[in-house]
């Protein structure tokens, strides 16, 4: 489990195929000094397992389902920055919202608007996810916990504050980019409960 409060972003050093797997090496942040093989790390919103690590890098193996949902491949990941968040420990404060790292779909950035210190992003979300998004609700975009400011048709809009722009890869977004989307667990539960009552 994660909070959607990204700790840092880091460079994908290498992305290579191993049969049906995609193996990626991500530069190991200095502050990630407590790693063990098998740890879970949210990587731009995707819960990945540490396969190996050394002083320079962390290695992850991405399976077919992850690649299908995210659209990631050697080209899209190589030399790009990913958001990193280590899993929560019992007793940690939760500053964002509960995030599983199980990406539901990808969305397309439809607009990026400079608001003079903050930035508004409008993301075109898949139609099957729209019922889970409402004003003042939560969602995770590339693993970042965000408040939904508005929903206009198939556009879901959030504002990025300076700390989010500095700490995450959302500050580099441009129109047409694909982003990983995760539905808020509470929203999923509410919709499921309402549907069961029908």
Coordinates of C-alpha atoms in Angstrom, one line a residue:
X1 CA 0.0 0.0 0.0
X2 CA 1.1 3.5 -0.8
X3 CA -0.1 7.1 0.0
X4 CA 0.4 8.7 -3.4
X5 CA 3.0 11.1 -1.9
X6 CA 5.9 10.5 -4.2
X7 CA 9.3 10.5 -2.5
X8 CA 11.4 11.3 -5.6
X9 CA 11.7 10.8 -9.3
X10 CA 14.5 8.8 -10.8
X11 CA 15.9 7.9 -14.3
X12 CA 15.3 4.6 -16.0
X13 CA 18.9 3.6 -16.9
X14 CA 18.0 0.6 -19.0
X15 CA 14.9 -1.2 -20.3
X16 CA 15.4 -4.6 -22.0
X17 CA 13.3 -7.6 -23.0
X18 CA 13.7 -11.0 -21.4
X19 CA 11.2 -13.2 -23.3
X20 CA 7.7 -11.9 -22.2
X21 CA 9.1 -9.7 -19.4
X22 CA 10.5 -6.2 -19.6
X23 CA 13.4 -5.7 -17.2
X24 CA 14.1 -2.1 -16.1
X25 CA 17.0 -0.7 -14.1
X26 CA 16.2 2.5 -12.3
X27 CA 18.8 4.8 -10.7
X28 CA 18.7 4.1 -7.0
X29 CA 18.0 7.3 -5.0
X30 CA 20.5 7.9 -2.1
X31 CA 17.6 8.0 0.4
X32 CA 16.5 4.5 -0.5
X33 CA 19.0 3.0 2.0
X34 CA 16.7 0.3 3.4
X35 CA 15.9 -1.8 0.4
X36 CA 15.4 -5.6 0.4
X37 CA 14.7 -8.0 -2.5
X38 CA 11.0 -8.5 -2.7
X39 CA 10.1 -4.9 -1.5
X40 CA 7.2 -3.1 -3.2
X41 CA 7.9 0.3 -4.8
X42 CA 5.3 2.3 -6.7
X43 CA 7.0 3.3 -9.9
X44 CA 4.9 6.0 -11.7
X45 CA 1.9 4.5 -10.0
X46 CA 2.7 0.8 -10.7
X47 CA 3.4 -1.4 -7.7
X48 CA 6.7 -3.2 -8.7
X49 CA 8.7 -5.8 -6.8
X50 CA 12.5 -5.3 -6.3
X51 CA 14.2 -8.1 -8.1
X52 CA 17.7 -6.9 -7.4
X53 CA 19.6 -3.8 -6.4
X54 CA 23.1 -2.4 -5.9
X55 CA 24.5 0.9 -4.9
X56 CA 23.7 2.4 -8.4
X57 CA 20.4 0.9 -9.5
X58 CA 17.2 -1.0 -8.6
X59 CA 16.0 -3.8 -11.0
X60 CA 12.3 -4.6 -11.6
X61 CA 10.6 -7.1 -13.9
X62 CA 7.4 -6.1 -15.6
X63 CA 4.9 -8.8 -16.7
X64 CA 2.5 -8.9 -19.6
X65 CA -0.5 -7.5 -17.7
X66 CA 1.5 -4.5 -16.5
X67 CA 2.7 -3.8 -20.0
X68 CA -0.8 -4.2 -21.5
X69 CA -2.4 -1.8 -19.0
X70 CA 0.3 0.9 -19.1
X71 CA 1.5 0.6 -22.7
X72 CA 5.1 0.7 -21.4
X73 CA 7.8 -0.7 -23.6
X74 CA 11.5 -0.3 -24.1
X75 CA 11.1 2.9 -26.1
X76 CA 8.6 4.6 -23.7
X77 CA 10.6 3.8 -20.6
X78 CA 14.3 4.2 -21.7
X79 CA 15.9 7.3 -20.3
X80 CA 12.7 8.6 -18.9
X81 CA 12.0 9.7 -15.3
X82 CA 9.7 7.6 -13.1
X83 CA 8.0 8.6 -9.8
X84 CA 9.1 6.4 -6.8
X85 CA 7.4 5.8 -3.5
X86 CA 8.3 3.0 -1.1
X87 CA 5.4 1.1 0.5
X88 CA 3.9 2.4 3.7
X89 CA 4.9 1.0 7.1
X90 CA 2.3 0.5 9.8
X91 CA 2.2 3.6 11.9
X92 CA 3.1 6.0 9.0
X93 CA 1.1 9.1 8.4
X94 CA -1.0 9.0 5.3
X95 CA -0.8 12.4 3.7
X96 CA -2.4 11.5 0.4
X97 CA -5.0 8.7 0.0
X98 CA -4.7 5.0 0.0
X99 CA -3.1 3.8 -3.3
X100 CA -2.7 0.2 -4.2
X101 CA -0.3 0.6 -7.2
X102 CA -2.7 -1.4 -9.4
X103 CA -3.2 0.9 -12.4
X104 CA -6.7 0.8 -13.8
X105 CA -6.0 2.4 -17.2
X106 CA -4.1 5.1 -18.9
X107 CA -5.4 8.5 -19.8
X108 CA -4.2 11.2 -22.3
X109 CA -3.2 14.7 -21.2
X110 CA -5.5 17.0 -23.1
X111 CA -4.3 20.3 -21.8
X112 CA -1.6 21.7 -19.5
X113 CA -2.3 25.3 -18.3
X114 CA 0.1 27.5 -16.3
X115 CA -1.8 29.2 -13.5
X116 CA 1.1 31.4 -12.4
X117 CA 2.8 29.2 -9.8
X118 CA 0.6 26.1 -10.1
X119 CA -0.4 24.1 -13.2
X120 CA -3.8 22.7 -14.2
X121 CA -3.8 19.4 -16.0
X122 CA -6.8 18.1 -17.9
X123 CA -6.7 14.3 -18.6
X124 CA -9.0 12.5 -21.0
X125 CA -10.0 9.4 -19.0
X126 CA -11.5 6.2 -20.5
X127 CA -15.3 6.2 -20.4
X128 CA -15.5 3.1 -18.2
X129 CA -13.7 5.0 -15.4
X130 CA -15.6 8.3 -15.5
X131 CA -18.2 7.2 -12.9
X132 CA -15.4 6.9 -10.3
X133 CA -14.4 10.6 -10.6
X134 CA -16.1 13.6 -9.1
X135 CA -15.3 17.1 -7.9
X136 CA -13.2 17.0 -4.7
X137 CA -12.7 13.2 -5.0
X138 CA -9.2 11.7 -5.3
X139 CA -7.3 9.8 -8.0
X140 CA -3.7 8.8 -8.6
X141 CA -2.0 10.0 -11.8
X142 CA 1.4 8.4 -12.4
X143 CA 1.2 7.4 -8.7
X144 CA 0.6 10.9 -7.4
X145 CA -2.3 11.4 -5.1
X146 CA -4.3 14.4 -6.5
X147 CA -7.6 16.1 -5.7
X148 CA -10.1 16.3 -8.6
X149 CA -11.0 19.9 -9.2
X150 CA -13.5 19.3 -12.0
X151 CA -15.0 16.7 -14.3
X152 CA -16.0 18.1 -17.7
X153 CA -17.3 15.4 -20.0
X154 CA -14.4 12.9 -20.3
X155 CA -11.9 15.4 -18.9
X156 CA -10.8 15.1 -15.3
X157 CA -8.9 18.1 -14.0
X158 CA -6.4 18.6 -11.2
X159 CA -4.1 21.4 -10.1
X160 CA -0.5 20.7 -9.4
X161 CA 1.2 22.8 -6.7
X162 CA 4.9 23.7 -6.8
X163 CA 6.0 20.8 -4.5
X164 CA 4.3 18.3 -6.8
X165 CA 5.8 19.9 -9.9
X166 CA 9.3 19.7 -8.3
X167 CA 9.1 16.3 -6.8
X168 CA 7.3 14.3 -9.5
X169 CA 7.4 13.8 -13.3
X170 CA 4.0 15.5 -13.6
X171 CA 5.8 18.8 -14.1
X172 CA 7.2 17.6 -17.4
X173 CA 3.8 16.6 -18.8
X174 CA 2.7 18.0 -22.2
X175 CA -0.4 17.6 -24.3
X176 CA -0.7 14.1 -25.8
X177 CA 1.3 12.3 -23.1
X178 CA -0.1 9.1 -21.6
X179 CA -0.4 8.8 -17.8
X180 CA -1.2 5.9 -15.5
X181 CA -4.6 6.3 -13.7
X182 CA -5.7 4.6 -10.5
X183 CA -9.2 4.9 -9.1
X184 CA -9.6 5.9 -5.5
X185 CA -10.4 2.8 -3.4
X186 CA -13.2 4.6 -1.6
X187 CA -14.8 5.6 -4.9
X188 CA -14.6 2.0 -6.1
X189 CA -16.3 0.8 -2.9
X190 CA -19.1 3.4 -3.1
X191 CA -19.9 2.6 -6.7
X192 CA -19.8 -1.2 -6.0
X193 CA -22.2 -0.8 -3.0
X194 CA -24.6 1.3 -5.0
X195 CA -24.6 -1.2 -7.9
X196 CA -25.3 -4.1 -5.5
X197 CA -28.4 -2.4 -4.2
X198 CA -29.9 -2.1 -7.7

